[in-house]
């Protein structure tokens, strides 16, 4: 049933394809430079995806589907962990991220030639605290690729790893990008998200519903290697569409990440937290200049000019 609905949903959705926070209880390092934003909202949220009903049905059914293997995960959530306050959907821009690709490998989404992503792709769905910190590694459960086998095609397309480096996992090992995101962030999404499958299907659904790439394209912010766009204009386009302020991360003058924030019921909310709410983001100390670029995605090809290294090599 879930599988059928999932296919329907993919079909229904026409996809063209720092912050200043510190981790409270994580073995991972934290250092981010992000512009927190806030601003006036002028219009009702624009639904860029038509099938809200279907989206809700998928969410409800995904949450309800808790076979024994998945239910077991619930038991390993850290009962001591303070519950998070809101979600951030972290998206990455391949045009910027892939410019630093020095190696290609079968798992690197940057290296698919003309099939490389041309839309914002998912970095992760992150539970955060209102004070600017976040929980991490909240469960003893390890990532199990079998749990999400029915989602693999969608994840390959919309949540690809954009590097060859293997990622650290919560228990001292190395794993895939998905393993890293589930173990570090997903396990802290309890009780809204109750298992690994739920985490990935929820992130995909939210990503499809709030299609940032479409919003920016419709506002004239199209990928370009020559144009510079006003950061304020990009922010306004997203605020007008979703009625909430995003958070933008740049690498030099290029947009590298864009974060959308949500209450626990997945209604959009501003990403700004605490005293940052008062900061005028365009003049804040964030990483983006007033005019930013949205570089065209490169179409490197695995086996082409770039060298090839094994999956577990670190960049
Ligand atoms: P960076 O230093 O690249 O900004 O962030 C490194 C990692 O720290 C991210 O990939 C993510 O795992 C975590 N991180 C950075 N900022 C945030 C945040 O605002 N919320 C959460 N939950 N994690 C973050
Ligand atoms: P985070 O920054 O989310 O805490 O950590 C991301 C981890 O996944 C890092 O170890 C990074 O090397 C690895 N990784 C693999 N693919 C990607 C990708 O496409 N984007 C980012 N940001 N990290 C990736």
mmCIF file of C-alpha atoms and ligand atoms in Angstrom:
data_model
loop_
_atom_site.group_PDB
_atom_site.id
_atom_site.type_symbol
_atom_site.label_atom_id
_atom_site.label_comp_id
_atom_site.label_asym_id
_atom_site.label_seq_id
_atom_site.Cartn_x
_atom_site.Cartn_y
_atom_site.Cartn_z
ATOM 1 C CA UNK A 1 0.000 0.000 0.000
ATOM 2 C CA UNK A 2 2.706 2.414 0.958
ATOM 3 C CA UNK A 3 4.657 1.432 -2.116
ATOM 4 C CA UNK A 4 1.681 2.125 -4.374
ATOM 5 C CA UNK A 5 0.997 5.470 -2.796
ATOM 6 C CA UNK A 6 4.612 6.369 -3.006
ATOM 7 C CA UNK A 7 4.683 5.761 -6.759
ATOM 8 C CA UNK A 8 1.497 7.751 -7.150
ATOM 9 C CA UNK A 9 2.984 10.588 -5.277
ATOM 10 C CA UNK A 10 6.178 10.668 -7.267
ATOM 11 C CA UNK A 11 4.013 10.774 -10.364
ATOM 12 C CA UNK A 12 1.760 13.513 -9.034
ATOM 13 C CA UNK A 13 4.619 15.758 -8.068
ATOM 14 C CA UNK A 14 6.200 17.375 -11.045
ATOM 15 C CA UNK A 15 9.805 17.401 -9.985
ATOM 16 C CA UNK A 16 12.275 18.660 -12.531
ATOM 17 C CA UNK A 17 14.090 17.111 -11.095
ATOM 18 C CA UNK A 18 24.363 29.110 11.242
ATOM 19 C CA UNK A 19 24.305 29.384 12.294
ATOM 20 C CA UNK A 20 25.956 29.659 15.485
ATOM 21 C CA UNK A 21 24.710 26.524 17.010
ATOM 22 C CA UNK A 22 26.586 24.030 19.057
ATOM 23 C CA UNK A 23 25.826 20.375 19.355
ATOM 24 C CA UNK A 24 24.803 19.485 22.842
ATOM 25 C CA UNK A 25 25.643 15.845 23.026
ATOM 26 C CA UNK A 26 27.412 14.687 19.971
ATOM 27 C CA UNK A 27 30.758 13.283 18.951
ATOM 28 C CA UNK A 28 30.548 15.357 15.795
ATOM 29 C CA UNK A 29 32.157 18.744 15.380
ATOM 30 C CA UNK A 30 30.094 21.852 14.778
ATOM 31 C CA UNK A 31 31.018 25.001 13.002
ATOM 32 C CA UNK A 32 28.656 26.646 10.635
ATOM 33 C CA UNK A 33 28.325 29.935 8.909
ATOM 34 C CA UNK A 34 24.787 30.586 7.957
ATOM 35 C CA UNK A 35 22.603 33.588 7.557
ATOM 36 C CA UNK A 36 19.605 33.438 9.806
ATOM 37 C CA UNK A 37 16.760 35.324 8.270
ATOM 38 C CA UNK A 38 13.484 36.850 9.214
ATOM 39 C CA UNK A 39 11.133 39.135 7.441
ATOM 40 C CA UNK A 40 7.684 40.183 6.434
ATOM 41 C CA UNK A 41 5.366 37.676 4.856
ATOM 42 C CA UNK A 42 3.123 39.104 2.251
ATOM 43 C CA UNK A 43 1.066 36.315 0.804
ATOM 44 C CA UNK A 44 -0.514 33.038 1.663
ATOM 45 C CA UNK A 45 1.796 30.064 1.292
ATOM 46 C CA UNK A 46 1.970 28.828 -2.255
ATOM 47 C CA UNK A 47 1.492 25.092 -2.660
ATOM 48 C CA UNK A 48 3.914 24.224 -5.391
ATOM 49 C CA UNK A 49 2.792 20.608 -5.220
ATOM 50 C CA UNK A 50 -0.789 19.765 -5.959
ATOM 51 C CA UNK A 51 -1.446 16.706 -3.901
ATOM 52 C CA UNK A 52 -1.699 17.828 -0.314
ATOM 53 C CA UNK A 53 -4.226 15.124 0.464
ATOM 54 C CA UNK A 54 -2.023 12.438 -0.941
ATOM 55 C CA UNK A 55 0.924 13.821 0.973
ATOM 56 C CA UNK A 56 -0.999 13.583 4.217
ATOM 57 C CA UNK A 57 -2.209 10.096 3.451
ATOM 58 C CA UNK A 58 1.346 8.959 2.786
ATOM 59 C CA UNK A 59 2.557 10.522 5.993
ATOM 60 C CA UNK A 60 -0.183 8.960 8.069
ATOM 61 C CA UNK A 61 0.270 5.545 6.529
ATOM 62 C CA UNK A 62 4.027 5.723 6.826
ATOM 63 C CA UNK A 63 3.660 6.526 10.483
ATOM 64 C CA UNK A 64 1.143 3.760 10.972
ATOM 65 C CA UNK A 65 3.257 1.152 9.247
ATOM 66 C CA UNK A 66 5.351 -0.204 12.058
ATOM 67 C CA UNK A 67 6.221 -3.829 11.450
ATOM 68 C CA UNK A 68 8.128 -5.652 14.172
ATOM 69 C CA UNK A 69 11.621 -4.804 12.855
ATOM 70 C CA UNK A 70 10.760 -1.123 12.758
ATOM 71 C CA UNK A 71 8.917 -1.086 16.048
ATOM 72 C CA UNK A 72 12.035 -2.473 17.688
ATOM 73 C CA UNK A 73 13.836 0.741 16.889
ATOM 74 C CA UNK A 74 11.540 2.653 19.177
ATOM 75 C CA UNK A 75 12.902 0.861 22.171
ATOM 76 C CA UNK A 76 16.404 2.129 21.613
ATOM 77 C CA UNK A 77 15.634 5.833 21.595
ATOM 78 C CA UNK A 78 17.477 7.599 24.384
ATOM 79 C CA UNK A 79 14.891 8.318 27.018
ATOM 80 C CA UNK A 80 17.177 10.918 28.608
ATOM 81 C CA UNK A 81 17.284 13.027 25.474
ATOM 82 C CA UNK A 82 15.300 16.250 25.718
ATOM 83 C CA UNK A 83 12.702 16.388 22.961
ATOM 84 C CA UNK A 84 13.576 18.677 20.065
ATOM 85 C CA UNK A 85 11.609 21.844 19.230
ATOM 86 C CA UNK A 86 11.408 21.997 15.442
ATOM 87 C CA UNK A 87 12.697 20.525 12.191
ATOM 88 C CA UNK A 88 15.091 22.010 9.666
ATOM 89 C CA UNK A 89 15.105 20.529 6.194
ATOM 90 C CA UNK A 90 18.654 21.119 4.985
ATOM 91 C CA UNK A 91 18.982 21.266 1.201
ATOM 92 C CA UNK A 92 22.180 21.471 -0.787
ATOM 93 C CA UNK A 93 22.812 23.124 -4.143
ATOM 94 C CA UNK A 94 24.764 20.721 -6.420
ATOM 95 C CA UNK A 95 25.992 23.590 -8.604
ATOM 96 C CA UNK A 96 28.017 24.864 -5.664
ATOM 97 C CA UNK A 97 28.780 21.617 -3.848
ATOM 98 C CA UNK A 98 29.958 19.787 -6.961
ATOM 99 C CA UNK A 99 32.472 22.487 -7.876
ATOM 100 C CA UNK A 100 34.717 21.065 -5.210
ATOM 101 C CA UNK A 101 34.440 17.501 -6.488
ATOM 102 C CA UNK A 102 37.920 16.278 -7.233
ATOM 103 C CA UNK A 103 37.092 12.618 -7.523
ATOM 104 C CA UNK A 104 34.337 10.542 -8.984
ATOM 105 C CA UNK A 105 33.010 7.222 -7.791
ATOM 106 C CA UNK A 106 29.780 5.292 -8.414
ATOM 107 C CA UNK A 107 28.053 6.856 -5.401
ATOM 108 C CA UNK A 108 28.891 10.478 -6.128
ATOM 109 C CA UNK A 109 25.767 12.227 -7.410
ATOM 110 C CA UNK A 110 27.927 14.952 -8.953
ATOM 111 C CA UNK A 111 29.327 12.448 -11.424
ATOM 112 C CA UNK A 112 26.294 11.326 -13.364
ATOM 113 C CA UNK A 113 26.953 13.456 -16.423
ATOM 114 C CA UNK A 114 23.690 14.781 -17.822
ATOM 115 C CA UNK A 115 21.811 12.862 -15.098
ATOM 116 C CA UNK A 116 23.501 14.801 -12.307
ATOM 117 C CA UNK A 117 21.023 16.686 -10.122
ATOM 118 C CA UNK A 118 19.926 20.103 -11.317
ATOM 119 C CA UNK A 119 17.703 20.838 -8.322
ATOM 120 C CA UNK A 120 18.350 21.432 -4.645
ATOM 121 C CA UNK A 121 18.849 17.986 -3.123
ATOM 122 C CA UNK A 122 18.356 16.873 0.452
ATOM 123 C CA UNK A 123 21.178 17.059 2.970
ATOM 124 C CA UNK A 124 19.109 16.022 5.943
ATOM 125 C CA UNK A 125 16.022 16.511 8.062
ATOM 126 C CA UNK A 126 17.325 17.877 11.334
ATOM 127 C CA UNK A 127 15.573 18.164 14.684
ATOM 128 C CA UNK A 128 16.718 21.378 16.395
ATOM 129 C CA UNK A 129 16.254 23.256 19.653
ATOM 130 C CA UNK A 130 14.963 26.813 19.779
ATOM 131 C CA UNK A 131 18.125 27.971 21.532
ATOM 132 C CA UNK A 132 20.213 27.256 18.433
ATOM 133 C CA UNK A 133 21.635 23.926 19.573
ATOM 134 C CA UNK A 134 20.584 20.482 18.481
ATOM 135 C CA UNK A 135 20.561 16.916 19.686
ATOM 136 C CA UNK A 136 22.602 14.275 17.885
ATOM 137 C CA UNK A 137 23.041 10.496 17.957
ATOM 138 C CA UNK A 138 20.050 9.738 20.157
ATOM 139 C CA UNK A 139 19.768 6.010 19.683
ATOM 140 C CA UNK A 140 21.807 2.868 19.773
ATOM 141 C CA UNK A 141 20.171 1.709 16.560
ATOM 142 C CA UNK A 142 22.363 1.491 13.471
ATOM 143 C CA UNK A 143 21.316 2.294 9.945
ATOM 144 C CA UNK A 144 19.857 -0.662 8.057
ATOM 145 C CA UNK A 145 19.639 -0.158 4.264
ATOM 146 C CA UNK A 146 16.998 -2.904 4.024
ATOM 147 C CA UNK A 147 14.540 -0.750 5.949
ATOM 148 C CA UNK A 148 14.448 1.786 3.134
ATOM 149 C CA UNK A 149 14.912 -0.459 0.121
ATOM 150 C CA UNK A 150 11.592 0.668 -1.359
ATOM 151 C CA UNK A 151 12.747 4.285 -1.252
ATOM 152 C CA UNK A 152 16.195 3.800 -2.730
ATOM 153 C CA UNK A 153 15.386 5.056 -6.219
ATOM 154 C CA UNK A 154 13.817 8.238 -4.912
ATOM 155 C CA UNK A 155 16.636 8.746 -2.438
ATOM 156 C CA UNK A 156 19.294 8.249 -5.121
ATOM 157 C CA UNK A 157 17.639 10.976 -7.125
ATOM 158 C CA UNK A 158 16.683 13.504 -4.469
ATOM 159 C CA UNK A 159 19.006 12.671 -1.562
ATOM 160 C CA UNK A 160 22.243 11.671 -3.287
ATOM 161 C CA UNK A 161 25.610 11.906 -1.662
ATOM 162 C CA UNK A 162 27.561 14.568 -3.499
ATOM 163 C CA UNK A 163 30.942 13.228 -2.532
ATOM 164 C CA UNK A 164 32.941 10.008 -2.467
ATOM 165 C CA UNK A 165 33.988 10.324 1.121
ATOM 166 C CA UNK A 166 32.484 7.900 3.572
ATOM 167 C CA UNK A 167 30.637 9.452 6.494
ATOM 168 C CA UNK A 168 31.185 8.947 10.189
ATOM 169 C CA UNK A 169 28.439 7.150 12.042
ATOM 170 C CA UNK A 170 27.425 7.566 15.662
ATOM 171 C CA UNK A 171 29.099 4.476 16.958
ATOM 172 C CA UNK A 172 32.617 5.032 15.726
ATOM 173 C CA UNK A 173 32.218 3.507 12.284
ATOM 174 C CA UNK A 174 31.921 4.699 8.720
ATOM 175 C CA UNK A 175 28.861 4.516 6.563
ATOM 176 C CA UNK A 176 26.858 6.057 3.773
ATOM 177 C CA UNK A 177 25.566 9.619 3.761
ATOM 178 C CA UNK A 178 22.102 8.210 4.592
ATOM 179 C CA UNK A 179 23.503 6.223 7.500
ATOM 180 C CA UNK A 180 25.151 9.362 8.843
ATOM 181 C CA UNK A 181 21.987 11.455 8.565
ATOM 182 C CA UNK A 182 19.740 8.807 10.124
ATOM 183 C CA UNK A 183 22.018 8.009 13.021
ATOM 184 C CA UNK A 184 23.084 11.576 13.777
ATOM 185 C CA UNK A 185 19.796 13.422 13.176
ATOM 186 C CA UNK A 186 17.017 10.974 12.435
ATOM 187 C CA UNK A 187 17.302 9.144 15.717
ATOM 188 C CA UNK A 188 16.677 12.447 17.545
ATOM 189 C CA UNK A 189 13.362 13.086 15.775
ATOM 190 C CA UNK A 190 11.434 10.906 18.185
ATOM 191 C CA UNK A 191 8.513 10.934 18.935
ATOM 192 C CA UNK A 192 7.425 12.651 15.709
ATOM 193 C CA UNK A 193 9.453 10.205 13.648
ATOM 194 C CA UNK A 194 9.513 6.685 14.976
ATOM 195 C CA UNK A 195 11.814 4.695 12.755
ATOM 196 C CA UNK A 196 14.290 4.827 9.909
ATOM 197 C CA UNK A 197 11.719 4.349 7.147
ATOM 198 C CA UNK A 198 9.538 7.040 8.642
ATOM 199 C CA UNK A 199 12.505 9.433 8.705
ATOM 200 C CA UNK A 200 13.340 9.079 5.036
ATOM 201 C CA UNK A 201 9.787 9.022 3.712
ATOM 202 C CA UNK A 202 8.896 12.066 5.788
ATOM 203 C CA UNK A 203 11.903 14.017 4.556
ATOM 204 C CA UNK A 204 11.038 13.164 0.956
ATOM 205 C CA UNK A 205 7.435 14.206 1.390
ATOM 206 C CA UNK A 206 8.312 17.541 2.955
ATOM 207 C CA UNK A 207 10.908 18.115 0.242
ATOM 208 C CA UNK A 208 8.353 17.450 -2.489
ATOM 209 C CA UNK A 209 5.738 19.658 -0.916
ATOM 210 C CA UNK A 210 8.027 22.656 -0.430
ATOM 211 C CA UNK A 211 9.828 22.762 -3.734
ATOM 212 C CA UNK A 212 12.448 25.462 -3.343
ATOM 213 C CA UNK A 213 13.945 24.942 -6.802
ATOM 214 C CA UNK A 214 10.583 25.626 -8.459
ATOM 215 C CA UNK A 215 9.968 28.681 -6.290
ATOM 216 C CA UNK A 216 13.321 30.219 -7.168
ATOM 217 C CA UNK A 217 13.037 29.393 -10.858
ATOM 218 C CA UNK A 218 9.575 30.933 -11.026
ATOM 219 C CA UNK A 219 10.915 34.080 -9.397
ATOM 220 C CA UNK A 220 13.641 34.315 -12.045
ATOM 221 C CA UNK A 221 16.472 32.981 -9.913
ATOM 222 C CA UNK A 222 17.742 30.432 -12.361
ATOM 223 C CA UNK A 223 21.128 28.698 -12.284
ATOM 224 C CA UNK A 224 23.760 30.866 -13.936
ATOM 225 C CA UNK A 225 27.524 31.097 -13.979
ATOM 226 C CA UNK A 226 27.426 34.798 -14.734
ATOM 227 C CA UNK A 227 24.439 36.325 -12.891
ATOM 228 C CA UNK A 228 24.488 37.515 -9.301
ATOM 229 C CA UNK A 229 21.180 37.727 -7.464
ATOM 230 C CA UNK A 230 20.184 39.862 -4.478
ATOM 231 C CA UNK A 231 20.140 37.671 -1.410
ATOM 232 C CA UNK A 232 17.121 39.595 -0.144
ATOM 233 C CA UNK A 233 15.232 38.742 -3.331
ATOM 234 C CA UNK A 234 15.874 35.038 -2.928
ATOM 235 C CA UNK A 235 14.731 35.163 0.664
ATOM 236 C CA UNK A 236 11.593 37.124 -0.221
ATOM 237 C CA UNK A 237 10.674 34.623 -2.935
ATOM 238 C CA UNK A 238 10.772 31.806 -0.401
ATOM 239 C CA UNK A 239 8.955 33.795 2.262
ATOM 240 C CA UNK A 240 6.210 34.657 -0.200
ATOM 241 C CA UNK A 241 5.837 31.056 -1.241
ATOM 242 C CA UNK A 242 5.992 29.316 2.123
ATOM 243 C CA UNK A 243 5.147 32.074 4.574
ATOM 244 C CA UNK A 244 8.299 31.428 6.583
ATOM 245 C CA UNK A 245 11.901 32.583 6.486
ATOM 246 C CA UNK A 246 14.663 30.257 5.357
ATOM 247 C CA UNK A 247 18.282 30.146 6.348
ATOM 248 C CA UNK A 248 20.918 30.344 3.638
ATOM 249 C CA UNK A 249 24.511 29.152 3.703
ATOM 250 C CA UNK A 250 27.066 30.316 1.168
ATOM 251 C CA UNK A 251 30.451 29.195 0.030
ATOM 252 C CA UNK A 252 32.107 32.482 -0.923
ATOM 253 C CA UNK A 253 29.347 34.169 -2.928
ATOM 254 C CA UNK A 254 27.617 30.974 -4.040
ATOM 255 C CA UNK A 255 24.526 29.550 -2.359
ATOM 256 C CA UNK A 256 25.526 26.165 -0.976
ATOM 257 C CA UNK A 257 22.707 25.255 1.403
ATOM 258 C CA UNK A 258 19.195 26.417 2.015
ATOM 259 C CA UNK A 259 17.276 25.392 5.103
ATOM 260 C CA UNK A 260 13.527 25.409 5.535
ATOM 261 C CA UNK A 261 12.115 25.078 9.026
ATOM 262 C CA UNK A 262 8.954 23.413 10.271
ATOM 263 C CA UNK A 263 6.965 22.974 13.436
ATOM 264 C CA UNK A 264 6.549 19.407 14.577
ATOM 265 C CA UNK A 265 3.339 19.168 12.547
ATOM 266 C CA UNK A 266 5.353 20.178 9.474
ATOM 267 C CA UNK A 267 3.774 23.576 9.103
ATOM 268 C CA UNK A 268 6.446 26.054 7.965
ATOM 269 C CA UNK A 269 8.050 28.351 10.539
ATOM 270 C CA UNK A 270 10.941 30.794 10.506
ATOM 271 C CA UNK A 271 14.372 29.276 10.868
ATOM 272 C CA UNK A 272 15.614 32.195 12.951
ATOM 273 C CA UNK A 273 15.881 31.374 16.611
ATOM 274 C CA UNK A 274 16.505 33.306 19.798
ATOM 275 C CA UNK A 275 18.090 36.722 19.437
ATOM 276 C CA UNK A 276 18.819 36.083 15.777
ATOM 277 C CA UNK A 277 15.211 36.928 15.047
ATOM 278 C CA UNK A 278 16.084 40.588 15.465
ATOM 279 C CA UNK A 279 18.967 40.465 13.023
ATOM 280 C CA UNK A 280 18.497 41.926 9.578
ATOM 281 C CA UNK A 281 19.915 38.975 7.732
ATOM 282 C CA UNK A 282 21.217 40.853 4.735
ATOM 283 C CA UNK A 283 23.472 42.872 6.995
ATOM 284 C CA UNK A 284 24.081 40.128 9.525
ATOM 285 C CA UNK A 285 27.413 38.449 10.017
ATOM 286 C CA UNK A 286 26.327 35.411 8.110
ATOM 287 C CA UNK A 287 28.277 33.799 5.332
ATOM 288 C CA UNK A 288 26.404 35.231 2.339
ATOM 289 C CA UNK A 289 27.171 38.541 0.684
ATOM 290 C CA UNK A 290 24.360 40.820 -0.502
ATOM 291 C CA UNK A 291 24.588 39.438 -4.019
ATOM 292 C CA UNK A 292 24.934 35.722 -4.460
ATOM 293 C CA UNK A 293 25.301 33.274 -7.295
ATOM 294 C CA UNK A 294 23.501 30.048 -8.053
ATOM 295 C CA UNK A 295 26.103 28.251 -10.180
ATOM 296 C CA UNK A 296 24.938 25.936 -12.921
ATOM 297 C CA UNK A 297 25.338 22.321 -11.886
ATOM 298 C CA UNK A 298 28.433 20.789 -13.444
ATOM 299 C CA UNK A 299 27.975 17.596 -15.380
ATOM 300 C CA UNK A 300 31.046 15.652 -14.446
ATOM 301 C CA UNK A 301 30.923 12.077 -15.561
ATOM 302 C CA UNK A 302 32.115 9.055 -13.719
ATOM 303 C CA UNK A 303 34.969 7.653 -15.779
ATOM 304 C CA UNK A 304 35.533 10.978 -17.541
ATOM 305 C CA UNK A 305 38.325 13.441 -16.963
ATOM 306 C CA UNK A 306 38.170 13.058 -13.234
ATOM 307 C CA UNK A 307 40.030 10.398 -11.387
ATOM 308 C CA UNK A 308 38.214 7.527 -9.770
ATOM 309 C CA UNK A 309 38.658 6.483 -6.195
ATOM 310 C CA UNK A 310 36.980 3.820 -4.146
ATOM 311 C CA UNK A 311 33.835 4.489 -2.144
ATOM 312 C CA UNK A 312 35.529 4.542 1.188
ATOM 313 C CA UNK A 313 38.257 6.987 0.286
ATOM 314 C CA UNK A 314 38.039 10.265 2.114
ATOM 315 C CA UNK A 315 38.195 13.563 0.285
HETATM 316 P P1 LIG B 1 28.647 22.790 9.178
HETATM 317 O O1 LIG B 1 29.778 23.040 10.090
HETATM 318 O O2 LIG B 1 29.050 22.187 7.875
HETATM 319 O O3 LIG B 1 27.675 23.917 9.034
HETATM 320 O O4 LIG B 1 27.790 21.678 9.891
HETATM 321 C C1 LIG B 1 28.335 20.424 10.162
HETATM 322 C C2 LIG B 1 27.247 19.551 10.606
HETATM 323 O O5 LIG B 1 26.723 19.995 11.861
HETATM 324 C C3 LIG B 1 26.019 19.515 9.699
HETATM 325 O O6 LIG B 1 26.183 18.700 8.630
HETATM 326 C C4 LIG B 1 24.979 19.023 10.651
HETATM 327 O O7 LIG B 1 25.079 17.642 10.863
HETATM 328 C C5 LIG B 1 25.340 19.760 11.889
HETATM 329 N N1 LIG B 1 24.632 21.047 11.933
HETATM 330 C C6 LIG B 1 25.067 22.278 11.530
HETATM 331 N N2 LIG B 1 24.133 23.210 11.768
HETATM 332 C C7 LIG B 1 23.061 22.549 12.296
HETATM 333 C C8 LIG B 1 21.795 22.966 12.749
HETATM 334 O O8 LIG B 1 21.425 24.149 12.710
HETATM 335 N N3 LIG B 1 20.987 21.995 13.215
HETATM 336 C C9 LIG B 1 21.355 20.692 13.294
HETATM 337 N N4 LIG B 1 20.475 19.803 13.774
HETATM 338 N N5 LIG B 1 22.546 20.263 12.888
HETATM 339 C C10 LIG B 1 23.390 21.186 12.391
HETATM 340 P P1 LIG B 2 27.064 16.590 8.358
HETATM 341 O O1 LIG B 2 27.785 17.737 7.764
HETATM 342 O O2 LIG B 2 25.689 16.333 7.846
HETATM 343 O O3 LIG B 2 27.226 16.367 9.820
HETATM 344 O O4 LIG B 2 27.952 15.419 7.809
HETATM 345 C C1 LIG B 2 27.832 14.954 6.541
HETATM 346 C C2 LIG B 2 28.783 13.791 6.419
HETATM 347 O O5 LIG B 2 28.417 13.103 5.257
HETATM 348 C C3 LIG B 2 30.217 14.197 6.257
HETATM 349 O O6 LIG B 2 31.021 13.169 6.795
HETATM 350 C C4 LIG B 2 30.394 14.266 4.741
HETATM 351 O O7 LIG B 2 31.703 13.969 4.327
HETATM 352 C C5 LIG B 2 29.460 13.172 4.301
HETATM 353 N N1 LIG B 2 28.773 13.432 3.056
HETATM 354 C C6 LIG B 2 28.618 12.506 2.106
HETATM 355 N N2 LIG B 2 27.915 13.020 1.097
HETATM 356 C C7 LIG B 2 27.624 14.299 1.432
HETATM 357 C C8 LIG B 2 26.895 15.312 0.782
HETATM 358 O O8 LIG B 2 26.360 15.176 -0.314
HETATM 359 N N3 LIG B 2 26.780 16.487 1.452
HETATM 360 C C9 LIG B 2 27.340 16.689 2.670
HETATM 361 N N4 LIG B 2 27.172 17.895 3.237
HETATM 362 N N5 LIG B 2 28.034 15.745 3.300
HETATM 363 C C10 LIG B 2 28.166 14.552 2.688
#
